[in-house]
Tab-separated table of C-alpha atoms and ligand atoms in Angstrom:
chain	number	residue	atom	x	y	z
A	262	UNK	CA	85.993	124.744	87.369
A	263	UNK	CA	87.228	124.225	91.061
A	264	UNK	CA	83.913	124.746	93.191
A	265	UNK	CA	85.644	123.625	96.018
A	266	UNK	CA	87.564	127.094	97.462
A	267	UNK	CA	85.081	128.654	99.306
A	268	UNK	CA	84.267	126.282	102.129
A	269	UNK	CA	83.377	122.504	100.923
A	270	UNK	CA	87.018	121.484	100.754
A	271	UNK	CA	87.854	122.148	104.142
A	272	UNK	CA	85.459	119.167	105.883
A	273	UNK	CA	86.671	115.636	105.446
A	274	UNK	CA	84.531	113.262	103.415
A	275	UNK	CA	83.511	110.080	105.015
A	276	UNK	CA	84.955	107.309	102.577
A	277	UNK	CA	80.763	106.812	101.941
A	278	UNK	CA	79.770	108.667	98.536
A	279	UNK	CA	77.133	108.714	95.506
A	280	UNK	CA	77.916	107.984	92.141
A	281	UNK	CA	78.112	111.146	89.993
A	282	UNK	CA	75.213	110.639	87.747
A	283	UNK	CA	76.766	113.083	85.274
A	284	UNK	CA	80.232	114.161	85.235
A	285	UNK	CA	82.362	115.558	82.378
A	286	UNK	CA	85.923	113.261	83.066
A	287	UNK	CA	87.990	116.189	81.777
A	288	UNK	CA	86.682	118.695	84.170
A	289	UNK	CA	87.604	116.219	87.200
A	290	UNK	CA	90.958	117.030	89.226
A	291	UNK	CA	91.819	114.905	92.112
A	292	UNK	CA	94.448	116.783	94.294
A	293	UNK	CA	97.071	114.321	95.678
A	294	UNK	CA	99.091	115.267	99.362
A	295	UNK	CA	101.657	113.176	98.716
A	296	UNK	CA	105.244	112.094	99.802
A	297	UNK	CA	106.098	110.786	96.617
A	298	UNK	CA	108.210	107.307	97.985
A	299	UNK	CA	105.365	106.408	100.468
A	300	UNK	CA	103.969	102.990	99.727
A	301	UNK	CA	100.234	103.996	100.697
A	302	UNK	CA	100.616	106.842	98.247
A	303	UNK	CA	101.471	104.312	95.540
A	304	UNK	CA	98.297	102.695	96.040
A	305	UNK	CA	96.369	105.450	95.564
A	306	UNK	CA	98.182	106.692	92.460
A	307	UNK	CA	98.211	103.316	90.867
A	308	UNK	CA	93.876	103.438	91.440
A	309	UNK	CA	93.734	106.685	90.214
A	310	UNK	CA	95.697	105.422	86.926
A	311	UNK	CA	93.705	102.580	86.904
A	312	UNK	CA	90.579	104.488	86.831
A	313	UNK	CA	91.971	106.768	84.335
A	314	UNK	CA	91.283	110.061	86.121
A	315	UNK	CA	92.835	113.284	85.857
A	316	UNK	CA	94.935	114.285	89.134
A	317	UNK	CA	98.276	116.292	89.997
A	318	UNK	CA	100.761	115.557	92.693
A	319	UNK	CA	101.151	118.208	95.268
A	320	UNK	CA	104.232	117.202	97.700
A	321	UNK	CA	104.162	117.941	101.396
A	322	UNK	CA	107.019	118.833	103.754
A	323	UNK	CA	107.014	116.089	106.319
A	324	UNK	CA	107.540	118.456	109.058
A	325	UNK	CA	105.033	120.765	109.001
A	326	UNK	CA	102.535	119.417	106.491
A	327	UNK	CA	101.547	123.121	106.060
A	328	UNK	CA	100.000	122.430	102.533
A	329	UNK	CA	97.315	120.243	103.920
A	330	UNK	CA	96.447	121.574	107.285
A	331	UNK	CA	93.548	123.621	105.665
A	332	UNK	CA	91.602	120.176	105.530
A	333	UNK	CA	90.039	118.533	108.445
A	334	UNK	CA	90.768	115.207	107.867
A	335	UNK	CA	93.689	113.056	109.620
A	336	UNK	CA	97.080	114.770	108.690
A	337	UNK	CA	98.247	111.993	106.876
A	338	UNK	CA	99.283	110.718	103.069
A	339	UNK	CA	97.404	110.323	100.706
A	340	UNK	CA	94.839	112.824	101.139
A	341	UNK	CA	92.808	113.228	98.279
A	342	UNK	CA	91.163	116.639	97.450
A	343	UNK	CA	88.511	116.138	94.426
A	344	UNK	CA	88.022	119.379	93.506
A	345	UNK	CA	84.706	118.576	91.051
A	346	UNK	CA	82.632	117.338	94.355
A	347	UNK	CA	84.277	119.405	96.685
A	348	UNK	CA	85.483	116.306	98.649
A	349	UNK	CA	88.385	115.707	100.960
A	350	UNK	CA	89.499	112.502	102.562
A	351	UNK	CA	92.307	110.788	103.803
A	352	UNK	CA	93.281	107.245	104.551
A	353	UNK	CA	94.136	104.911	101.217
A	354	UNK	CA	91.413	102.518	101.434
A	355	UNK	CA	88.409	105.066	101.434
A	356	UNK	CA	90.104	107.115	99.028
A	357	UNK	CA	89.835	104.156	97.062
A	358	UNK	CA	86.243	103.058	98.317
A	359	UNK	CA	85.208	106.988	97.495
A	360	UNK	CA	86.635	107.063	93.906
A	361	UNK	CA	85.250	103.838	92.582
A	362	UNK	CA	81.908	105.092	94.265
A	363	UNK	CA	81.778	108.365	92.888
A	364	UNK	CA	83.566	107.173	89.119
A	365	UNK	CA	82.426	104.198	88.815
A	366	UNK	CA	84.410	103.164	85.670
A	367	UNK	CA	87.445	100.710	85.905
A	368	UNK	CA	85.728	99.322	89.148
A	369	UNK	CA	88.548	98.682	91.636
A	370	UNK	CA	86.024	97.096	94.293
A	371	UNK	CA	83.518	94.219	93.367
A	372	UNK	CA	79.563	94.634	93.176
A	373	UNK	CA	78.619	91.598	94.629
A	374	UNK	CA	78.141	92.996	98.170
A	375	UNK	CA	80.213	89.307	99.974
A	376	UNK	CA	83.145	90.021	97.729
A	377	UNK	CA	83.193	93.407	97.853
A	378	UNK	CA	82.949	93.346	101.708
A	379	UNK	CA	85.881	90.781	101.624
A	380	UNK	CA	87.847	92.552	99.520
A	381	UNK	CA	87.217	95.613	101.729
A	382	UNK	CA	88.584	93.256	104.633
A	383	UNK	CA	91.519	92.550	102.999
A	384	UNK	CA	92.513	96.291	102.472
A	385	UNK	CA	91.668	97.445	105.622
A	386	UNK	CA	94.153	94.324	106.994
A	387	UNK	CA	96.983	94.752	105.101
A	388	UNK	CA	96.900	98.535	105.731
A	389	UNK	CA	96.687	97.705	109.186
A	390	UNK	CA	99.918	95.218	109.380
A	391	UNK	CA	101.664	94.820	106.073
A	392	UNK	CA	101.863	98.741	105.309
A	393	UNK	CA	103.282	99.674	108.981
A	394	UNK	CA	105.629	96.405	109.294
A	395	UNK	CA	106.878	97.126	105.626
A	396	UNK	CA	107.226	100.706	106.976
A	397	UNK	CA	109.112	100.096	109.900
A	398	UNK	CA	111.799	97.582	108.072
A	399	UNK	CA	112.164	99.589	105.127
A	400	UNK	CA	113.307	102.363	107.140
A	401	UNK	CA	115.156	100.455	109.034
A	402	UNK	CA	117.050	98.894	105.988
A	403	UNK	CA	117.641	102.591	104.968
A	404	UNK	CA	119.568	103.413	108.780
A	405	UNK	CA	121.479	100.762	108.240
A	406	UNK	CA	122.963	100.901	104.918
A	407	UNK	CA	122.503	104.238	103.455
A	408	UNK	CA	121.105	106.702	106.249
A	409	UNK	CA	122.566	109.813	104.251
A	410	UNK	CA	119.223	108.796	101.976
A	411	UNK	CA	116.781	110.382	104.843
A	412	UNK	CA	117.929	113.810	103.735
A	413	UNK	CA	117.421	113.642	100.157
A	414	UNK	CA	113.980	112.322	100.650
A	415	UNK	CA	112.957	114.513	103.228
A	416	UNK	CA	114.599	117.517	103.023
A	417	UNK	CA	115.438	118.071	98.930
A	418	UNK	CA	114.472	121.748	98.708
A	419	UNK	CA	114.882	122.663	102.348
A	420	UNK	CA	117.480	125.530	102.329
A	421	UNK	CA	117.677	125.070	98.375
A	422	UNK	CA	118.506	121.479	99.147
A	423	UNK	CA	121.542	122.150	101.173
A	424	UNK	CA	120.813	118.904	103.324
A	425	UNK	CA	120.963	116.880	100.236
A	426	UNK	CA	125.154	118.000	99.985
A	427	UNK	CA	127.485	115.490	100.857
A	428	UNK	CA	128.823	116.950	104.253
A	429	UNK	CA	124.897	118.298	105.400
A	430	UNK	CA	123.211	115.376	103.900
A	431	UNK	CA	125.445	112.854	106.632
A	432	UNK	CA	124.884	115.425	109.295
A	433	UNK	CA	121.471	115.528	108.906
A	434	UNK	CA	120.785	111.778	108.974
A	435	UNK	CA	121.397	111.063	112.650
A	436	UNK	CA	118.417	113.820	113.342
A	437	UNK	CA	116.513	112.391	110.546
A	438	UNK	CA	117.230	108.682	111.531
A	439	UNK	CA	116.452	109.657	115.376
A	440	UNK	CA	113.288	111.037	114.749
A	441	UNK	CA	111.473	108.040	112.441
A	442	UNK	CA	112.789	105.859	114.666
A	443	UNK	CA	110.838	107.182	117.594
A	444	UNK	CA	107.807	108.092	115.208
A	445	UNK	CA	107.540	104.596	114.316
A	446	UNK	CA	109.772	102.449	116.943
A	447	UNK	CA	112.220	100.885	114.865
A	448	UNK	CA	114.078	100.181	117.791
A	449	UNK	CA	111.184	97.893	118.590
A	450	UNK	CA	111.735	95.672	116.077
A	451	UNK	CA	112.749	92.589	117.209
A	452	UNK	CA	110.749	92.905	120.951
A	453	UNK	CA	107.666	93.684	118.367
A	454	UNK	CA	108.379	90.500	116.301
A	455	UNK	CA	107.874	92.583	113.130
A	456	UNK	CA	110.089	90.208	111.242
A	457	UNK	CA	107.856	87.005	112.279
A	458	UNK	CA	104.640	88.728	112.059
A	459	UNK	CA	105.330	89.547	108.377
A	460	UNK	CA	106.860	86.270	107.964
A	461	UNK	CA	103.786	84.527	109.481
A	462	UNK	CA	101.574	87.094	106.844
A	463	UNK	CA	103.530	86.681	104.334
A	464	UNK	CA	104.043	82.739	103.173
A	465	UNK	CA	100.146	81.642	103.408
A	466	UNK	CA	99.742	85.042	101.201
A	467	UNK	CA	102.149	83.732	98.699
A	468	UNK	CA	100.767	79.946	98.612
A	469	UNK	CA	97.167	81.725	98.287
A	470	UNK	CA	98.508	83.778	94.837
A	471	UNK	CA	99.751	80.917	94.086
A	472	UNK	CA	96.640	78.692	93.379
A	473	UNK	CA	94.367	81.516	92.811
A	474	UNK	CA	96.361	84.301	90.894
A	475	UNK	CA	94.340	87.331	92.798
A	476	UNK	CA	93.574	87.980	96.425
A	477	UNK	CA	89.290	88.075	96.080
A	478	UNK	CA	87.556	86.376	93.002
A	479	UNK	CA	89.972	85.197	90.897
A	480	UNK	CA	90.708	88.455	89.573
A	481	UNK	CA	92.203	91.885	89.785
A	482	UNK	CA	90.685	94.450	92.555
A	483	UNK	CA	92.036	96.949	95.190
A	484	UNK	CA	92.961	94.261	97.542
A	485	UNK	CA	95.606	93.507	94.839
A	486	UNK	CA	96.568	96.721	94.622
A	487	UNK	CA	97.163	97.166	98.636
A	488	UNK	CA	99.398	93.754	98.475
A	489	UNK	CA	101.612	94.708	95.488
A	490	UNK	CA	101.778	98.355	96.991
A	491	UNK	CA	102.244	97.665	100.393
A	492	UNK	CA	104.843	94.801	99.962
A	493	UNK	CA	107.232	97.612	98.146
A	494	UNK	CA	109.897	98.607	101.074
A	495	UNK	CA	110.322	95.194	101.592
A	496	UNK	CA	112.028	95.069	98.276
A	497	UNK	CA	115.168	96.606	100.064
A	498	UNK	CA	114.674	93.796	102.746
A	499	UNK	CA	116.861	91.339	102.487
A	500	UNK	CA	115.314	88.545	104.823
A	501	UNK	CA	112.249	89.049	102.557
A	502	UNK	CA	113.155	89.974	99.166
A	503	UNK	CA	115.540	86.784	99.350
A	504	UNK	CA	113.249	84.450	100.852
A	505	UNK	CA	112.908	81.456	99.382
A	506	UNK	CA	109.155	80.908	100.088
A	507	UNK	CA	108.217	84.216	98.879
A	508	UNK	CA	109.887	84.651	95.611
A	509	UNK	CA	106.397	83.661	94.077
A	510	UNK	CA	105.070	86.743	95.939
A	511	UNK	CA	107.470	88.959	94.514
A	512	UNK	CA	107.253	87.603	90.916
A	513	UNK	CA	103.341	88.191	91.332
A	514	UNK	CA	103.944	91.755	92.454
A	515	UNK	CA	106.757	92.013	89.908
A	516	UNK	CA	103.885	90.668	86.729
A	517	UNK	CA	101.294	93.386	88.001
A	518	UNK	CA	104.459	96.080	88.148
A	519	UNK	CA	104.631	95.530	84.704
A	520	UNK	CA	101.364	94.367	83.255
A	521	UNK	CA	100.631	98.379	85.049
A	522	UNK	CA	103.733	100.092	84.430
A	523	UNK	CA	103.953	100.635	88.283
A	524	UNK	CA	108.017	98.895	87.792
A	525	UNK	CA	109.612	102.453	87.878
A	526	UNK	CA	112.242	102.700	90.991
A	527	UNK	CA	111.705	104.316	93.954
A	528	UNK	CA	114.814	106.681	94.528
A	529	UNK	CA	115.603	104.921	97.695
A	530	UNK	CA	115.349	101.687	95.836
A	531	UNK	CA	117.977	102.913	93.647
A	532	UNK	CA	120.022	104.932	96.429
A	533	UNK	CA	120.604	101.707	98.428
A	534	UNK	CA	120.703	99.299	95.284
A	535	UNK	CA	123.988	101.587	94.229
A	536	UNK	CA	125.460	101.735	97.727
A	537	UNK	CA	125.141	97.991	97.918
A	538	UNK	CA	126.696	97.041	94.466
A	539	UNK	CA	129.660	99.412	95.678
A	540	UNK	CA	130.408	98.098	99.075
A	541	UNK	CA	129.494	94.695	97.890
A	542	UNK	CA	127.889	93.711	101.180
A	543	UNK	CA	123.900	94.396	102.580
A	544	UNK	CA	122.899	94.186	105.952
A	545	UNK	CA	120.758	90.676	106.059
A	546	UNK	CA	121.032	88.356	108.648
A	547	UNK	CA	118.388	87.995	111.258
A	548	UNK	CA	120.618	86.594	113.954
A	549	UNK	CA	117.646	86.422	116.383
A	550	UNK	CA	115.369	85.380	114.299
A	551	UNK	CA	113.685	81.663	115.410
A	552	UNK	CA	111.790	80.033	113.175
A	553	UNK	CA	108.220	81.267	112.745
A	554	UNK	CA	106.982	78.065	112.506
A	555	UNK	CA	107.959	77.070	116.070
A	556	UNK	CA	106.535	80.416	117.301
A	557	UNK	CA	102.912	81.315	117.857
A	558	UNK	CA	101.965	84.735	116.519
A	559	UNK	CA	99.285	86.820	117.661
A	560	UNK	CA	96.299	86.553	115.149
A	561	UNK	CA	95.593	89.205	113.027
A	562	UNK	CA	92.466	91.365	113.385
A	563	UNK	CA	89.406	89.476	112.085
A	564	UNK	CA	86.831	92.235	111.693
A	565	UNK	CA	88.197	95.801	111.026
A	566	UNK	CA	85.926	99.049	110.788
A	567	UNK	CA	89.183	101.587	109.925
A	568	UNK	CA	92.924	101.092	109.406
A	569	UNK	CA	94.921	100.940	112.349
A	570	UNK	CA	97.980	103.537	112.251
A	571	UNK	CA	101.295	103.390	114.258
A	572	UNK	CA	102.758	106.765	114.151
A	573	UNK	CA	103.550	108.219	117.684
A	574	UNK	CA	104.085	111.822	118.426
A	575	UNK	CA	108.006	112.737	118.648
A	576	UNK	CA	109.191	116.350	120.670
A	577	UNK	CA	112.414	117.975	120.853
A	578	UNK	CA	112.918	116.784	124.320
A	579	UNK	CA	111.935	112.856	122.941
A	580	UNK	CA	114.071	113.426	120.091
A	581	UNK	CA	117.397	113.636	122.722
A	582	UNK	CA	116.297	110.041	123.513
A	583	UNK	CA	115.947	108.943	119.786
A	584	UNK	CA	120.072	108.906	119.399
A	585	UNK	CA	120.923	106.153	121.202
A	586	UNK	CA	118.222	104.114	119.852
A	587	UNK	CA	118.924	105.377	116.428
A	588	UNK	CA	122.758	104.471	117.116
A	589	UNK	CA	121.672	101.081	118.232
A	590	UNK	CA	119.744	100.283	115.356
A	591	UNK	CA	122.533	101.139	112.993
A	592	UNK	CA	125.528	99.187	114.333
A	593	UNK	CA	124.389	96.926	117.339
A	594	UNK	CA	120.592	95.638	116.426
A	595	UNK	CA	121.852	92.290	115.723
A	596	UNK	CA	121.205	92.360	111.699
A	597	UNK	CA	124.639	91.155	110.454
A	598	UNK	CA	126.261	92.263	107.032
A	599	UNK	CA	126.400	89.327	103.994
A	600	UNK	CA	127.580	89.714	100.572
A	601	UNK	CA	125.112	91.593	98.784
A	602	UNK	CA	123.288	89.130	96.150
A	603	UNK	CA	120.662	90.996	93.860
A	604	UNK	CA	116.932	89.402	94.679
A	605	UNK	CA	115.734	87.703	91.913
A	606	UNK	CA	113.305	90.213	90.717
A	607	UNK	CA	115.671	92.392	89.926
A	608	UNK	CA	116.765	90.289	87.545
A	609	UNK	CA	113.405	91.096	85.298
B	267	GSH	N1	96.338	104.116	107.034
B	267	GSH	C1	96.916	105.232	106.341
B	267	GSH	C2	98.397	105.313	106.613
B	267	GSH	C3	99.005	106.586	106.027
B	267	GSH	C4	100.329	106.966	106.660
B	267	GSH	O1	100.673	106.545	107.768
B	267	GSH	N2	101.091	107.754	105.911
B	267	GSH	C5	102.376	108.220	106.380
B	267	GSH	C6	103.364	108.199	105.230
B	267	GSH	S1	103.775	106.537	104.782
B	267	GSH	C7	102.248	109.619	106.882
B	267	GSH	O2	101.383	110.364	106.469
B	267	GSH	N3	103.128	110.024	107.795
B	267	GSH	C8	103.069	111.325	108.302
B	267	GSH	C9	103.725	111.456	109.633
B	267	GSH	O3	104.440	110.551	110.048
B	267	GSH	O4	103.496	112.502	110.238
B	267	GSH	C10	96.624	105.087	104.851
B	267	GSH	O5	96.277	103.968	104.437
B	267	GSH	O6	96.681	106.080	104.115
C-alpha cells in the first residue's frame, strides 16, 4: 500500500530516521529519480541491492525534471521516494544513512559510533571532490571524442528520439556540449587543477586499499561503495584509467564490480570504447600537466556537515557564451590524441 499520496511525500526527509520496528520487506517500494549513467545514482542502486530492497527506476528528463518537482527536496539525482514511510530525500549519502537506519539489514554503515562517523567522513568527502572532478572529466572525455553521445543520453525519447538520429544527434551535441560545460565548467579544467587534485586524491587512496583492502575497518561499508561508484567516469579517462600508480585502484574497484555484479557497462562506456577501437586513437595527453608531486594542492575539507555540489545555473543568454568554450574544449584544450591502448581492466 502507498500511504504516501496524500501529503507526506511531498516534504523532504532529513537523512536522520528510526528504525522500522516492524516492516513487511515485500510491501516496501523505494522510488528512484534517476538518470540512469550518473555515478551518484550508481551508488545508491548498488546500496539498495545490497540491502536487498524492493525499488523501481523512474528516469527524469534533465531539463525540466518535471517528475520530481512535486518533492521539496534539492532537485537533484538520486532522490529517493520510500513510499512505506512516506519519506523523500535527496543527496546519495543520506539516502544511504536513511536506508540502513530505517532497514537495518545488510548494514552499509558501521555501529561503532568512531567508525561509523569516519566512514560517514569519507562519503561526505569523496562526494564532495571525487564525484564532481570525476564528473567534470568524464564529460569532458565525452566532448572530446564522441560528443554525438550527449544526445542519446539526454535526449533518447525527446521527439520519439529524433535527437538520437545520426544527422540530429551531431546537431544537437554542440547545444548539449555548451550547456554541461557551463553547468559544470569544464572549460575550467586545467585553471581548476581538476587533473592534480584527483591525482593528489587519488594515489594515497590506492596505497591505502592497498595495505588495508577497505576504506574504514578492514571491511566492506558505504565508503566503499562511494569510491568504487564515484571513480566510474574516470574509466573513460585516459590519464587515470592508464595510470600506472592507480591500476591497483582500478583492479580493487574492478574485484567489488564483480564480487557485486555492478561490472555491467555504462552506454557511454561502450559508446566511446567503440569509437575509440575504430579511430584507433583517444584523446590522452595532459600536455600541461606538471607533476603533482612538485605542486602543492589545496587540502581537502577536514570536517564536512553536507556534500558540497558544483552545478551552476545556465540561461539561454549564458548558453550563447557556452560555444566558444565548448569549441575550445573540444579541439584546442591542450589534451593531445595517442593511440588508443585498452586500460588494463578491461582486460578482465
Ligand atoms: N551530492 C549529490 C550530487 C548529485 C548530483 O549532482 N547529481 C547530478 C547528476 S550526476 C544532478 O542531479 N544534476 C542535475 C542538474 O545538473 O540539474 C549526491 O550525492 O547525490
Amino acid at each position: 500500500m502507498d500511504v504516501s499520496q496524500d501529503h507526506a511525500a511531498l516534504t523532504c526527509g532529513t537523512g536522520v530516521a528510526a528504525p522500522l520496528l516492524w516492516f513487511d520487506k515485500e510491501m516496501v517500494m523505494i522510488e528512484l529519480y534517476k538518470l540512469h549513467w550518473s555515478h551518484y545514482v550508481e551508488k545508491v542502486r548498488w546500496a539498495l541491492d545490497f540491502k536487498q530492497l524492493n525499488w523501481r527506476g523512474i528516469d527524469i528528463v534533465a531539463f525540466t525534471k518535471k517528475e520530481m518537482q512535486r518533492f521539496d527536496c534539492a532537485q537533484t539525482v538520486p532522490l529517493i521516494h520510500d513510499t512505506a514511510t512516506g519519506v523523500a530525500i535527496s543527496d546519495s549519502s543520506p539516502i544511504i544513512r536513511y536506508l540502513d537506519e530505517t532497514y537495518p539489514e545488510h548494514a552499509l554503515l558501521p555501529w561503532d559510533p568512531a567508525e561509523r562517523e569516519e566512514v560517514w567522513q569519507w562519503m561526505l568527502r569523496l562526494d564532495s571532490t571525487l564525484g564532481l572532478h570525476a564528473r567534470r572529466l568524464g564529460y569532458t572525455q565525452l566532448i572530446m571524442e564522441c560528443p554525438n553521445a550527449l544526445s542519446r543520453l539526454f535526449m533518447p525519447n525527446v521527439a520519439g528520439g529524433l535527437f538520437t538520429r545520426p544527422v540530429l544527434r551531431a546537431l544537437a551535441a554542440p547545444v548539449l556540449g555548451a550547456m554541461l560545460t557551463l553547468r559544470f565548467r569544464f572549460h575550467r579544467n586545467r585553471e581548476d587543477r581538476v587533473y592534480e587534485a584527483l591525482e593528489a586524491q587519488l594515489v594515497p587512496i590506492a596505497m591505502k586499499l592497498e595495505r588495508d583492502g577497505f576504506l574504514v575497518g578492514g571491511r566492506f561499508t558505504a565508503a566503499d561503495i562511494t569510491l568504487a561508484s564515484l571513480l566510474r567516469p574516470l574509466r573513460i579517462v585516459p590519464h587515470f584509467a592508464n595510470h600506472p600508480q592507480l591500476q591497483l585502484l582500478f583492479a580493487w574497484q574492478g574485484r567489488l564490480f564483480r564480487e557485486h555484479a555492478r561490472d555491467v557497462a555504462f552506454p557511454y562506456e561502450e559508446l566511446i570504447q567503440a569509437q575509440r577501437q575504430r579511430r584507433g586513437s583517444m584523446r590522452g595527453k595532459v600536455s600541461w600537466m606538471r607533476s603533482v608531486s612538485t605542486t602543492t594542492m589545496p587540502g581537502e575539507p577536514s570536517h564536512l556537515q553536507v556534500a558540497h555540489n558544483d552545478i551552476h545555473p545556465v540561461n539561454r543568454w549564458t548558453l550563447v557564451l557556452g560555444l566558444p568554450a565548448y569549441m575550445k574544449l573540444r579541439w584546442f584544450n591542450g589534451i593531445g590524441k595517442m593511440r588508443y591502448v585498452p586500460a588494463a581492466f578491461l582486460a578482465g
